[in-house]
Structures are given as structure tokens and as C-alpha cells.
CSV table of N, CA and C in Angstrom, one decimal:
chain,number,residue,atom,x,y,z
A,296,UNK,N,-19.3,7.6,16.8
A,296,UNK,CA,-19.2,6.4,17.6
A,296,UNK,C,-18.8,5.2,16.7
A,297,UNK,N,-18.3,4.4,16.7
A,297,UNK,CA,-17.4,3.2,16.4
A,297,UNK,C,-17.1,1.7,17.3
A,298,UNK,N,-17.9,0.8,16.8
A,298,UNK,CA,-17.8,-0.3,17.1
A,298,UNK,C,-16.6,-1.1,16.6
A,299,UNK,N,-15.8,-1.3,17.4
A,299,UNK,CA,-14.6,-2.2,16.8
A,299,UNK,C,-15.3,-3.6,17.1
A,300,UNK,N,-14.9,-4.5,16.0
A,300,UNK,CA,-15.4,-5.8,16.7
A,300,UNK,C,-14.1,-6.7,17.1
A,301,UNK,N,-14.1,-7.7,18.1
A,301,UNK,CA,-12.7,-8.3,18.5
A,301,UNK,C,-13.4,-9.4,18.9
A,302,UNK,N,-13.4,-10.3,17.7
A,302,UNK,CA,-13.7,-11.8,17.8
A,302,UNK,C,-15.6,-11.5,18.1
A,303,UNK,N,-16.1,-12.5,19.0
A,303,UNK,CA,-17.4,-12.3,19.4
A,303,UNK,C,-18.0,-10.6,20.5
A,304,UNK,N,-17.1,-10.3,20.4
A,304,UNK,CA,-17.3,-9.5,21.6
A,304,UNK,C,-17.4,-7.7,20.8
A,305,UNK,N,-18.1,-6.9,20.7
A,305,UNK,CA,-18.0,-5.5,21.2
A,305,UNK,C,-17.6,-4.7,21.7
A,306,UNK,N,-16.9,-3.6,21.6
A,306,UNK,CA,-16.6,-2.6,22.3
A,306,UNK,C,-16.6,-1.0,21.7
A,307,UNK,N,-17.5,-0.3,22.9
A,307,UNK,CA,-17.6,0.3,21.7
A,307,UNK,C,-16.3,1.7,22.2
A,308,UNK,N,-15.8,2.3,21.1
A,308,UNK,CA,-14.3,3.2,20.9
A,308,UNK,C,-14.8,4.9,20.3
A,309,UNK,N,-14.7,5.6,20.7
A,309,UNK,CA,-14.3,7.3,20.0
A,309,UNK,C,-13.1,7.3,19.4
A,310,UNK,N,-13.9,8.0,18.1
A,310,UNK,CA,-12.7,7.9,16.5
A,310,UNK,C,-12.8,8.9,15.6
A,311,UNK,N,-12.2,9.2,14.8
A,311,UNK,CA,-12.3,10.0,14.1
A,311,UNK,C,-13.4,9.2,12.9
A,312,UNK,N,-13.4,8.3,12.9
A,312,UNK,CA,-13.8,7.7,12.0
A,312,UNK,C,-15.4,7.2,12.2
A,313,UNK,N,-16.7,7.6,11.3
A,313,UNK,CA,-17.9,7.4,11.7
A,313,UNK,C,-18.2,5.9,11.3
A,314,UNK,N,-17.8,4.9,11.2
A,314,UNK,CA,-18.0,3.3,10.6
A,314,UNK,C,-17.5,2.6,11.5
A,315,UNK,N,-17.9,1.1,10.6
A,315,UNK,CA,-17.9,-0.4,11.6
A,315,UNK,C,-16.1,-0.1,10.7
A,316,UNK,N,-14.7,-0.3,11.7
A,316,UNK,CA,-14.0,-1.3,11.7
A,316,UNK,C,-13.8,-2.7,12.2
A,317,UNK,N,-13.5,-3.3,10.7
A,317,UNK,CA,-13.1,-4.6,11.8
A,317,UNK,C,-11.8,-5.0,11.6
A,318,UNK,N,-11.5,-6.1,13.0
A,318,UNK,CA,-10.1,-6.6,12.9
A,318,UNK,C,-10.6,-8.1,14.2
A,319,UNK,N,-9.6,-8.9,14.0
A,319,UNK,CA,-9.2,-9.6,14.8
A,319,UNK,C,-8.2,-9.8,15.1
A,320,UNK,N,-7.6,-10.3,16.3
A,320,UNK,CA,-7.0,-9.5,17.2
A,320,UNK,C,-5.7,-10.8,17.4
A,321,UNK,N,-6.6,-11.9,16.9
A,321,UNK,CA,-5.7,-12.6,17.2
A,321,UNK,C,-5.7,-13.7,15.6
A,322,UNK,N,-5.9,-12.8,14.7
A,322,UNK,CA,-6.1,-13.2,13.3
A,322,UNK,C,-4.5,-13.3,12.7
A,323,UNK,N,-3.4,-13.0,13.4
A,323,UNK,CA,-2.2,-12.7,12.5
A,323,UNK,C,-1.8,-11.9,11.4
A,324,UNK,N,-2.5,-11.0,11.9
A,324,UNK,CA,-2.1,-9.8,11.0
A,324,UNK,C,-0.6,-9.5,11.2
A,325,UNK,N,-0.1,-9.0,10.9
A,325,UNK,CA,1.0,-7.9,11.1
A,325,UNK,C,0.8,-6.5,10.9
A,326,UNK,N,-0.2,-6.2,10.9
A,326,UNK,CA,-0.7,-4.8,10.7
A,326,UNK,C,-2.0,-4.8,11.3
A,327,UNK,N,-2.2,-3.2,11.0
A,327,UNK,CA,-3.4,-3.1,12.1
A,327,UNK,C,-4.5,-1.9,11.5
A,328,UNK,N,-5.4,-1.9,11.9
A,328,UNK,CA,-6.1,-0.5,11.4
A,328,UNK,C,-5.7,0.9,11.5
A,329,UNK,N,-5.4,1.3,11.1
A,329,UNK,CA,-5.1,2.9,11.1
A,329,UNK,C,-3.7,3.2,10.3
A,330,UNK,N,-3.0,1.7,9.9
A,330,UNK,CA,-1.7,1.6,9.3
A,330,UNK,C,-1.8,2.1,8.0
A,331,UNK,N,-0.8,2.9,7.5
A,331,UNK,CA,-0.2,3.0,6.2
A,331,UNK,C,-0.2,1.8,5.9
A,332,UNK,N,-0.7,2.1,4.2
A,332,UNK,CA,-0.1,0.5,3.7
A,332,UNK,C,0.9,0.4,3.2
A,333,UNK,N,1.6,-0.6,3.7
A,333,UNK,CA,2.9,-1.0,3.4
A,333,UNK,C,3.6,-0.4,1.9
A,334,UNK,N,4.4,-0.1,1.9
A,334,UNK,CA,4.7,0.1,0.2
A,334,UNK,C,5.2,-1.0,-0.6
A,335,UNK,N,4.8,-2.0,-1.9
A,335,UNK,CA,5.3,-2.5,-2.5
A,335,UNK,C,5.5,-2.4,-3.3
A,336,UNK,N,6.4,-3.0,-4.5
A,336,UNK,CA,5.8,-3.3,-6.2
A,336,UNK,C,5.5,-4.9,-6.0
A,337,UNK,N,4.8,-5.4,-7.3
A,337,UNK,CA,4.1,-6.5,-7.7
A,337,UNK,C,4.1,-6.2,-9.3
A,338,UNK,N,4.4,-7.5,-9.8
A,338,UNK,CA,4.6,-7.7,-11.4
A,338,UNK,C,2.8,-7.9,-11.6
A,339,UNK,N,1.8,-7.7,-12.3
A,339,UNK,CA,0.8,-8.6,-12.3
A,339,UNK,C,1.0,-9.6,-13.6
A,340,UNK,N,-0.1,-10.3,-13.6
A,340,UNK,CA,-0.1,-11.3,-14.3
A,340,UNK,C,-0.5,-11.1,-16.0
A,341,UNK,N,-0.8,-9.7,-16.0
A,341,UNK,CA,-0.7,-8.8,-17.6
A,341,UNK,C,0.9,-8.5,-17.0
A,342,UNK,N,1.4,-8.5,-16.6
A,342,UNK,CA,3.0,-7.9,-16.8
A,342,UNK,C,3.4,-6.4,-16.3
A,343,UNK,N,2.5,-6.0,-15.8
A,343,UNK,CA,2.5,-4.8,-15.5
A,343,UNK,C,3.4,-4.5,-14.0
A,344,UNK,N,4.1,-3.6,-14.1
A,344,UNK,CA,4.8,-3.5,-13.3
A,344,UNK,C,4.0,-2.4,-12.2
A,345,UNK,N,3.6,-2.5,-10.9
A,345,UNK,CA,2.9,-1.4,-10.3
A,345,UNK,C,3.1,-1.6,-8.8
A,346,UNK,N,2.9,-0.4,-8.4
A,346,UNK,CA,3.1,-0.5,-6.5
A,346,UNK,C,2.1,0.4,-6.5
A,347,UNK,N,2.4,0.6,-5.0
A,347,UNK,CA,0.6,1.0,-4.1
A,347,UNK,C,0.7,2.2,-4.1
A,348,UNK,N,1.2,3.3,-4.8
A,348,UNK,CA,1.1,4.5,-5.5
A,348,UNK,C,-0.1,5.0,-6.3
A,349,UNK,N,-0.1,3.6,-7.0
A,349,UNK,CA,-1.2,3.7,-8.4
A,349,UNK,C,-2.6,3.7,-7.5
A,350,UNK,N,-3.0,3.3,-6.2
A,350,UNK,CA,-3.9,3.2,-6.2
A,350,UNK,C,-4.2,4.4,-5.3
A,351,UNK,N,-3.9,5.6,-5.2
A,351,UNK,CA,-3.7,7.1,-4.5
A,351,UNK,C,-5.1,7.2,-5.4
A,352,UNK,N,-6.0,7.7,-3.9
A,352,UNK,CA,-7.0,8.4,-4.0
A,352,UNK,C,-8.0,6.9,-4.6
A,353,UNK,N,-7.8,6.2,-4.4
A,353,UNK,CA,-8.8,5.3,-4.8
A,353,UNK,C,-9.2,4.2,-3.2
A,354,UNK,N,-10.0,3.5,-3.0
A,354,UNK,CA,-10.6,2.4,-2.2
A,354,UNK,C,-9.8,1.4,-2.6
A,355,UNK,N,-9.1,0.8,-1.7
A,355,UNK,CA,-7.7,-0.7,-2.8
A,355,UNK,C,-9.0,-1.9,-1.5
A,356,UNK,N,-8.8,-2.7,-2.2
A,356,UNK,CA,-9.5,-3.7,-1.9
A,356,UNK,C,-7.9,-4.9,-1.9
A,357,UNK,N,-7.3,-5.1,-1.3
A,357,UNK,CA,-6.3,-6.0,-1.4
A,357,UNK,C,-6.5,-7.4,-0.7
A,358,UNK,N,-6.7,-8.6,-1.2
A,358,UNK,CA,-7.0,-9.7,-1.3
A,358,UNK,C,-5.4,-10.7,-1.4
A,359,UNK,N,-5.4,-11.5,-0.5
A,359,UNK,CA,-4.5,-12.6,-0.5
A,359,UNK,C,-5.4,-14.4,-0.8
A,360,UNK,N,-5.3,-15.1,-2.1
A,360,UNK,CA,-6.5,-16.1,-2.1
A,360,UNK,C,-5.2,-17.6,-2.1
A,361,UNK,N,-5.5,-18.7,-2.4
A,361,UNK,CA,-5.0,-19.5,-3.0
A,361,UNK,C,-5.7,-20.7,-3.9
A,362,UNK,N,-5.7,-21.1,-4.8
A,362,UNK,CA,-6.7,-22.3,-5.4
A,362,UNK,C,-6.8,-23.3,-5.2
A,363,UNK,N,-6.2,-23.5,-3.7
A,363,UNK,CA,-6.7,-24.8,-2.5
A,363,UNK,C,-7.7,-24.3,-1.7
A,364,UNK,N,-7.8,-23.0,-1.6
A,364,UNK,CA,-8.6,-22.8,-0.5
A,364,UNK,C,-10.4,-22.2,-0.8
A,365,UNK,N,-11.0,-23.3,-0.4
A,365,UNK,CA,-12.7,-23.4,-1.1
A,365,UNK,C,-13.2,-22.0,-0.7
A,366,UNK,N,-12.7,-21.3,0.1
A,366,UNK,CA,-13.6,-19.8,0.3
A,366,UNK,C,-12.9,-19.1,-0.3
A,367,UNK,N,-11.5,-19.1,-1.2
A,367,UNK,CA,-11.1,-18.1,-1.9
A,367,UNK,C,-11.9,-17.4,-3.0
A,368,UNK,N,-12.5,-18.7,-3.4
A,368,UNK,CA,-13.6,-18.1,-5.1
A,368,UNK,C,-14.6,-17.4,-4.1
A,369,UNK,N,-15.4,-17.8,-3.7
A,369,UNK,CA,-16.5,-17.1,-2.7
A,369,UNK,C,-16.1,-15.4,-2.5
A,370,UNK,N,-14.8,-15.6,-1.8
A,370,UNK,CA,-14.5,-14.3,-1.4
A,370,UNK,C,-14.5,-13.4,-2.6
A,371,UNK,N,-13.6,-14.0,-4.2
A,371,UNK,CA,-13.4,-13.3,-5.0
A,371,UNK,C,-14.8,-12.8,-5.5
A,372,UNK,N,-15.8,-13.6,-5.4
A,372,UNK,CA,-17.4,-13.3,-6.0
A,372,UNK,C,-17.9,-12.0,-5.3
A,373,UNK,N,-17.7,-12.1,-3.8
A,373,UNK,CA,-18.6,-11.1,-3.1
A,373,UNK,C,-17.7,-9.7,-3.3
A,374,UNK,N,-16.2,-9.4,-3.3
A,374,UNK,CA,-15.1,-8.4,-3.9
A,374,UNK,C,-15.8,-8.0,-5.0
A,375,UNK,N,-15.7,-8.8,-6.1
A,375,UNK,CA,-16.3,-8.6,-7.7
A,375,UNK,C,-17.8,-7.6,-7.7
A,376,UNK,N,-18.3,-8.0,-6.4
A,376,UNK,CA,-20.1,-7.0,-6.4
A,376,UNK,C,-19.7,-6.1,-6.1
A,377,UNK,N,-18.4,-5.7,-5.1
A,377,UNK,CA,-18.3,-4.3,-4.2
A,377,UNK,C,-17.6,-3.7,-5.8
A,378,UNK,N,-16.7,-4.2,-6.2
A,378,UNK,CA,-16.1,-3.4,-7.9
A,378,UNK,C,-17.0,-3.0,-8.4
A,379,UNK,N,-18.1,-3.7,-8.9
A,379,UNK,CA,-18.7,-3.8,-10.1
A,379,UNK,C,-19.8,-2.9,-9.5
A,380,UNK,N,-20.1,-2.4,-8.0
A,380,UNK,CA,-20.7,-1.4,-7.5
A,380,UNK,C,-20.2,0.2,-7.8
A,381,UNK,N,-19.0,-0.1,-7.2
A,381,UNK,CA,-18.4,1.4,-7.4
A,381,UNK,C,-17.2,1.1,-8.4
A,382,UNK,N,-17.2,1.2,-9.9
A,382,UNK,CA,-16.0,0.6,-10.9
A,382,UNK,C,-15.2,2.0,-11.0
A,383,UNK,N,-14.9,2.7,-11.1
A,383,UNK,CA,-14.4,3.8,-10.8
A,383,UNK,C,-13.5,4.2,-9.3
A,384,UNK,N,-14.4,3.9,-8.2
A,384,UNK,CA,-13.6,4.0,-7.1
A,384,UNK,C,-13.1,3.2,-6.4
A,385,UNK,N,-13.0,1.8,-6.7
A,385,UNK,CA,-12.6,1.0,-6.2
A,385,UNK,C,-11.7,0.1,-7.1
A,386,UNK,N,-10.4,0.1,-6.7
A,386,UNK,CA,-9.7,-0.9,-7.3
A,386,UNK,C,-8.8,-2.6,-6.3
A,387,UNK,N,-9.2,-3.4,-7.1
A,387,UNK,CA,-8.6,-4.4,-6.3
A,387,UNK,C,-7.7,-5.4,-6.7
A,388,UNK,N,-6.7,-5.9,-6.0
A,388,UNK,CA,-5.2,-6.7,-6.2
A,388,UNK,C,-5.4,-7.4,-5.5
A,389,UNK,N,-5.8,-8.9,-6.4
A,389,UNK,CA,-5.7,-10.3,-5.7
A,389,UNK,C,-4.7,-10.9,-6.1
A,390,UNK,N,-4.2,-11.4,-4.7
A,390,UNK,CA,-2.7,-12.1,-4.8
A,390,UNK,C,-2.8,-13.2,-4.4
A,391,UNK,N,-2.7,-14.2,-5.7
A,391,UNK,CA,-2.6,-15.7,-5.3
A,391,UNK,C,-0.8,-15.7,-4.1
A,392,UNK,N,-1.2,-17.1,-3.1
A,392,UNK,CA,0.1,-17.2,-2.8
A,392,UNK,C,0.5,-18.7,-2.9
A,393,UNK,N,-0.3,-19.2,-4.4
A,393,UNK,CA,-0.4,-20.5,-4.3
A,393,UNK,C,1.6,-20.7,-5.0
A,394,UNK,N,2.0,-21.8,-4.3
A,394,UNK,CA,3.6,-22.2,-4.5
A,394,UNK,C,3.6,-22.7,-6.1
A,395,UNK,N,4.8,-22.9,-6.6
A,395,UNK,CA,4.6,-22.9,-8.4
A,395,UNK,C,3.6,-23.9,-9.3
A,396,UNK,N,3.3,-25.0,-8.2
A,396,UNK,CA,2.8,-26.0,-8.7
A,396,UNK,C,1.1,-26.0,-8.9
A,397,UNK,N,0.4,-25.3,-8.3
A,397,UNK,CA,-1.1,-24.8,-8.0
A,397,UNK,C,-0.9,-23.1,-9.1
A,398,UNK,N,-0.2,-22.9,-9.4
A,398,UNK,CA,-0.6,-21.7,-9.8
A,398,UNK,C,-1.4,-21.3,-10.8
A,399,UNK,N,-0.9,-22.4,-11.7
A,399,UNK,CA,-1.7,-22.8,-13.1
A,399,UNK,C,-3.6,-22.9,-12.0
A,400,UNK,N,-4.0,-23.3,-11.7
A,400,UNK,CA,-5.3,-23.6,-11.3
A,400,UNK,C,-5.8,-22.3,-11.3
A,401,UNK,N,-4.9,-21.5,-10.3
A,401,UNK,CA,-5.5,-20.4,-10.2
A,401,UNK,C,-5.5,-19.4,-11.4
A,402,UNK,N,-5.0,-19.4,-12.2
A,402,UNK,CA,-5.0,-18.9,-13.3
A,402,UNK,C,-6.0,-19.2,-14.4
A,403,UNK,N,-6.1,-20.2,-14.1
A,403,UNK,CA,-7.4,-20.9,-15.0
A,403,UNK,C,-8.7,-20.4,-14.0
A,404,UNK,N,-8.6,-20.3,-13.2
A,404,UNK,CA,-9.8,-19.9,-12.2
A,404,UNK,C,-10.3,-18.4,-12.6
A,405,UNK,N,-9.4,-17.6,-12.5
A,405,UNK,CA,-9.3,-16.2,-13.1
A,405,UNK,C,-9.7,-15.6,-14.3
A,406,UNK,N,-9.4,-16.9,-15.1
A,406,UNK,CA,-9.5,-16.8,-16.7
A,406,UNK,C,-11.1,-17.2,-17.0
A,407,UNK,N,-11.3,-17.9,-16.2
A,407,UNK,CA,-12.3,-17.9,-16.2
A,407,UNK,C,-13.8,-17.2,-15.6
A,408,UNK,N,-13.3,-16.3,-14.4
A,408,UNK,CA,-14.5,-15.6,-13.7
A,408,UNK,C,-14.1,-14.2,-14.7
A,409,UNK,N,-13.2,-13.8,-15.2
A,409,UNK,CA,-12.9,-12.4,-16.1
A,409,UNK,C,-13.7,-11.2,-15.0
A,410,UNK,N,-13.2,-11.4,-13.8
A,410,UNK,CA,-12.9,-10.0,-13.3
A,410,UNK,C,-12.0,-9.1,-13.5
A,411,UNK,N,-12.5,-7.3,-13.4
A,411,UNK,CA,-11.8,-6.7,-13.5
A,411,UNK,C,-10.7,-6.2,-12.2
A,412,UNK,N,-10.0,-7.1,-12.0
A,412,UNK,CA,-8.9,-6.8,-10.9
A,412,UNK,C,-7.7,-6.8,-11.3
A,413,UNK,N,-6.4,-6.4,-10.8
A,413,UNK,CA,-5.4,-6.7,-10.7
A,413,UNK,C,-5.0,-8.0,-10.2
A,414,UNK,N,-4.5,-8.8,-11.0
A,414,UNK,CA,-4.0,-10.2,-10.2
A,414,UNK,C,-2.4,-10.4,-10.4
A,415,UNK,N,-1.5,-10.5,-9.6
A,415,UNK,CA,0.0,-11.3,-9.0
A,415,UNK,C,0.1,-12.5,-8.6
A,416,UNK,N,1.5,-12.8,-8.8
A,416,UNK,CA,1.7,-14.1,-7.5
A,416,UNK,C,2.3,-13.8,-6.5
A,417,UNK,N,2.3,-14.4,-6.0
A,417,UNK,CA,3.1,-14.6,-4.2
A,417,UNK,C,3.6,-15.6,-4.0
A,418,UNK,N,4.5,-16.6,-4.8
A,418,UNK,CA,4.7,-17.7,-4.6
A,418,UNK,C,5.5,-17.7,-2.8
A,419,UNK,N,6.0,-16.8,-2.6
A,419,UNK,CA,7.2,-16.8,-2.1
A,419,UNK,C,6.6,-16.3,-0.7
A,420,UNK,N,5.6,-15.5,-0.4
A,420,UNK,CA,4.6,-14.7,0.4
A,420,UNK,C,5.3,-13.5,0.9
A,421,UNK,N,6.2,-13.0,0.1
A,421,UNK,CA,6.8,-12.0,-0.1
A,421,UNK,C,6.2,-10.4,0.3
A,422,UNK,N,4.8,-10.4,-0.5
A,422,UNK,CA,4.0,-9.4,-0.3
A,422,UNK,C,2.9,-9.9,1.1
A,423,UNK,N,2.4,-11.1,0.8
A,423,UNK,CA,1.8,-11.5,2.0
A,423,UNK,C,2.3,-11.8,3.5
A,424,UNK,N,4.0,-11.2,3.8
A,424,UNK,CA,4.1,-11.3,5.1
A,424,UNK,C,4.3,-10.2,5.5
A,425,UNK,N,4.1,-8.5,4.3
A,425,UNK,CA,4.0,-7.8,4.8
A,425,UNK,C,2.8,-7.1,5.6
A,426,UNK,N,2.0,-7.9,5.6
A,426,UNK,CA,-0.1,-7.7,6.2
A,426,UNK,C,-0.1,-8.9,7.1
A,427,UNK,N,0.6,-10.3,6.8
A,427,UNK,CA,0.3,-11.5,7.9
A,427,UNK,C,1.3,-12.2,8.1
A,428,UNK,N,1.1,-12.9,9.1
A,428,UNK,CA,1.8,-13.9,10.0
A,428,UNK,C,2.3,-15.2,8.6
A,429,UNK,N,3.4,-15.5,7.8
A,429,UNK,CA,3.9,-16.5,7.4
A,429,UNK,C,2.5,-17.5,7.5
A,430,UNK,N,2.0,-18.2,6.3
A,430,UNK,CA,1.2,-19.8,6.8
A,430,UNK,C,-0.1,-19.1,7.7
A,431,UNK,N,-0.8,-18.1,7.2
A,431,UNK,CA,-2.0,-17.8,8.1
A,431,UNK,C,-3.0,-17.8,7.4
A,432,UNK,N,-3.9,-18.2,7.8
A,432,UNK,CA,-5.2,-18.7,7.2
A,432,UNK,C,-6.1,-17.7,6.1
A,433,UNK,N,-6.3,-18.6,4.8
A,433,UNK,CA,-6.9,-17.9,3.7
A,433,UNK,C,-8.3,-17.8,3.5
A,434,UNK,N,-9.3,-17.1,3.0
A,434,UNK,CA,-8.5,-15.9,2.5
A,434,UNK,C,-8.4,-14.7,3.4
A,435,UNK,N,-7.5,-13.5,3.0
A,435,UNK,CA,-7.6,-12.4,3.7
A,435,UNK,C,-7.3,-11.3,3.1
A,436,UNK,N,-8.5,-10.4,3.3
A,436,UNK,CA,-8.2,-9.2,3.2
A,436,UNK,C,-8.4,-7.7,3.7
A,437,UNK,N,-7.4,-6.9,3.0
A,437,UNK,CA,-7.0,-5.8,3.7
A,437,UNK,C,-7.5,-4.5,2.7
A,438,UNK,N,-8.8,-3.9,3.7
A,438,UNK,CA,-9.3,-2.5,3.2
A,438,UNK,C,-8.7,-1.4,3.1
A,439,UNK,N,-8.5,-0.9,2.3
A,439,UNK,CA,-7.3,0.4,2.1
A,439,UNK,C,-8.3,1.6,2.1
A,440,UNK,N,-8.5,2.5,2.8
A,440,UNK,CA,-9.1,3.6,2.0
A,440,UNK,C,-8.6,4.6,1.2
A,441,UNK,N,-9.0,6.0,0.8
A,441,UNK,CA,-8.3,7.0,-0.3
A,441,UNK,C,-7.0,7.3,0.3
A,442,UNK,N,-7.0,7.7,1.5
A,442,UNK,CA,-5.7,7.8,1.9
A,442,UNK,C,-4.6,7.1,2.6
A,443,UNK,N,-5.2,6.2,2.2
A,443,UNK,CA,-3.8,4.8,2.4
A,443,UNK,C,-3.7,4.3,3.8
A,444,UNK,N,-5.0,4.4,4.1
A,444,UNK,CA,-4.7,3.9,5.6
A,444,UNK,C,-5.7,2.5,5.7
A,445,UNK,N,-5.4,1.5,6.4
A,445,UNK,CA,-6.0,0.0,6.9
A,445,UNK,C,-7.2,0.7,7.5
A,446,UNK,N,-8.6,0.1,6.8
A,446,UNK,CA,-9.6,0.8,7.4
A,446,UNK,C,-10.3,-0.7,8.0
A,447,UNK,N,-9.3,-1.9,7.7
A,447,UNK,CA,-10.9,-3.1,7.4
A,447,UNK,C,-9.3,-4.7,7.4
A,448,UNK,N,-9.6,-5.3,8.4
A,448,UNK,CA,-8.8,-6.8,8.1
A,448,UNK,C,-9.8,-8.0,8.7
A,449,UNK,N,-9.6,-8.4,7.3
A,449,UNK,CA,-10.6,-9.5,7.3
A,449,UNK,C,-10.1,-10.7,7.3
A,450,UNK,N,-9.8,-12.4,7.9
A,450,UNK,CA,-9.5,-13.6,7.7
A,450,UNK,C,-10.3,-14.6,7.7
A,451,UNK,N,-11.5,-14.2,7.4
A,451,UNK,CA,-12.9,-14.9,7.3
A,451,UNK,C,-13.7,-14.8,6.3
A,452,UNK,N,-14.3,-15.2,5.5
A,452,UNK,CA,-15.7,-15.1,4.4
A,452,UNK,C,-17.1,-15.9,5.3
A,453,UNK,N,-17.7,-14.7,5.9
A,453,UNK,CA,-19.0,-15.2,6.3
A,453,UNK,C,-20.2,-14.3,5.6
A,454,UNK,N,-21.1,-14.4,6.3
A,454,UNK,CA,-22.5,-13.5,5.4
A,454,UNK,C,-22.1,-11.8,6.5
A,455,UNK,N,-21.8,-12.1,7.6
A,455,UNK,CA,-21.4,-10.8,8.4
A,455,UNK,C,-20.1,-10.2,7.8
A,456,UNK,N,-18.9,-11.0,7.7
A,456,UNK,CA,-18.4,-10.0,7.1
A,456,UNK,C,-18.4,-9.5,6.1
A,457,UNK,N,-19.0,-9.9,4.5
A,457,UNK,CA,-19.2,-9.6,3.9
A,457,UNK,C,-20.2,-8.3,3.7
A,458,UNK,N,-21.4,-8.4,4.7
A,458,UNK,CA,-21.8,-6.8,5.0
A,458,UNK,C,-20.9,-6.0,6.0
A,459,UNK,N,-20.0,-6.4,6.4
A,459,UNK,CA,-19.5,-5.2,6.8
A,459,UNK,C,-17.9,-5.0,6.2
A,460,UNK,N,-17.9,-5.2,5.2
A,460,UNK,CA,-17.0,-5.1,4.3
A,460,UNK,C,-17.7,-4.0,2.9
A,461,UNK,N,-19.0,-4.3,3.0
A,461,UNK,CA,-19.9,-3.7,2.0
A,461,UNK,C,-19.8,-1.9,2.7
A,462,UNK,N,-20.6,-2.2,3.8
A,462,UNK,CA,-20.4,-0.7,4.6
A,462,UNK,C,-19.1,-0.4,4.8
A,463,UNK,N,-18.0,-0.6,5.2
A,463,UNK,CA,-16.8,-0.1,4.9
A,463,UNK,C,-16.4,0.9,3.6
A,464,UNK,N,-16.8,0.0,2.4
A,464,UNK,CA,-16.0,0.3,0.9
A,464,UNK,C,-17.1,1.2,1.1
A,465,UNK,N,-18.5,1.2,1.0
A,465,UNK,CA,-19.3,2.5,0.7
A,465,UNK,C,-18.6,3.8,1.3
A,466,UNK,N,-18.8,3.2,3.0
A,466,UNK,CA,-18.4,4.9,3.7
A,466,UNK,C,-16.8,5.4,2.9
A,467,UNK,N,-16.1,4.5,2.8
A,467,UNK,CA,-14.6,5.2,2.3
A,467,UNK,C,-15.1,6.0,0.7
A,468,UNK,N,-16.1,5.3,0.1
A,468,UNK,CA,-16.0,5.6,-1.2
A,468,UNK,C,-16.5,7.3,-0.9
A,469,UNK,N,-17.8,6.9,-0.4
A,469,UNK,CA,-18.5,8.4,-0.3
A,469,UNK,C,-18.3,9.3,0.8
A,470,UNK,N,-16.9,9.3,1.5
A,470,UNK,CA,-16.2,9.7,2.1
A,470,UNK,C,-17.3,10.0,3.5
């Protein structure tokens, strides 16, 4: 049994899947739960050239932040507990989509928390209009499990979602 949540409301759905997804519905995603994730590459900010291959067989935690937006660090804090829980099975790619002029901030923000993530830019929202609507509200992220499917889309940082972002990454981790 499976509770989808859609906004305030409940319902409950038959799935293959024994966990809380969540989604909203009218959050501007462009994608949806059960999707493949999209295929990209992304340069990161070590130079590393990689797409969403590398993260086969792992939990991708993929994050869109900007360093205007006051719940982006928050978000990146509560991510950093679910890694530094399972560091092995979980890998995560946060993607500033701050435009050229803010980037530096975020960079210094980074440099400063020394998480172990993958970090890119997005000046352009290039990779972020392949998960959302152009200009949609930060931050957001998108649960990937081992097999590359959307298990989890998030456009909110509350104390709820954050546990059920927690129970997500666990059930995917420990299958």
C-alpha cells in the first residue's frame, strides 16, 4: 500500500512500490514519478566531466539550489545527513542555477560547508528544464533510486518533507 501525497490531501494507490512517494501535482515538474531520469552530461565544478550513468546502481539525490534562495542552504544541510548516513549508497548533484553574476556566492557557500557532493552550474537552466517548468520555485529535488527511476519530487524544505525524503532514500537504499 502507498500513500501518494497531492498537496494537502491523501490518497491512498496499489504499487509495486512499498513507500511514501511524494509529488506535487501542481509543483511544475516536467516529470513525474516512475520516470527515467532524463539523460544528461554536466561539467562539475572539479571539472569533471559526467552524466547520469555514473550514478547506476546508486540512490542520486539530485538537487537544483540558488544562493538567493534562504531554503537552499537548509536544504543542502538536511541532503548532507541523508549522504553522510548512507556515504557509499548515496550520491548527490547539486546544481546551482544561479545566472553568472551570483555564482561566485554560491561557490563560496560550498567552499565553505565542504560537502561531499557533486556540484555544477546551470546558469542557463539547461539541466533544470529537464525535471521543471523554466523560473519554478527553489529549491527542488529529485529522488532517483538504483534503477533510475523518479521515486520522490520535492519543491519545498519543511520538517515533513524532510522525513519523508529520509524514508524514501532509506527504503531505496535497503531495497
Amino acid at each position: 500500500m502507498l500513500f501518494i501525497v497531492r498537496g494537502a490531501m491523501a490518497q491512498e494507490v496499489e504499487t509495486h512500490y512499498d513507500d511514501v512517494l511524494w509529488r506535487d501535482f501542481n509543483a511544475g515538474f516536467v516529470v513525474d514519478i516512475y520516470d527515467d531520469i532524463p539523460s544528461f552530461e554536466v561539467q562539475t565544478l572539479d571539472e569533471d566531466q559526467i552524466d547520469t550513468d555514473i550514478f547506476s546502481g546508486q540512490v542520486l539525490i539530485l538537487e537544483f539550489v540558488a544562493s538567493w534562495c534562504p531554503y537552499s542552504s537548509d536544504q543542502m544541510e538536511s541532503i548532507n545527513d541523508l549522504k553522510k548516513r548512507w556515504p557509499n549508497e548515496v550520491s548527490v548533484l547539486t546544481i546551482s542555477v544561479d545566472d553568472l553574476k551570483d555564482q561566485q556566492a554560491f561557490i563560496e557557500r560550498i567552499n565553505k560547508d565542504n560537502y561531499s557532493f557533486y556540484y555544477a552550474l546551470d546558469p542557463e537552466e539547461r539541466i533544470f528544464k529537464l525535471f521543471a517548468q523554466s523560473h519554478s520555485t527553489l529549491p527542488r529535488v529529485v529522488i532517483i533510486n538504483k534503477k533510475g527511476k523518479i521515486i520522490g519530487l520535492f519543491d519545498e524544505h519543511t520538517r515533513k518533507t524532510k522525513r519523508i525524503m529520509k524514508r524514501i532514500v532509506r527504503k531505496s537504499v535497503w531495497g
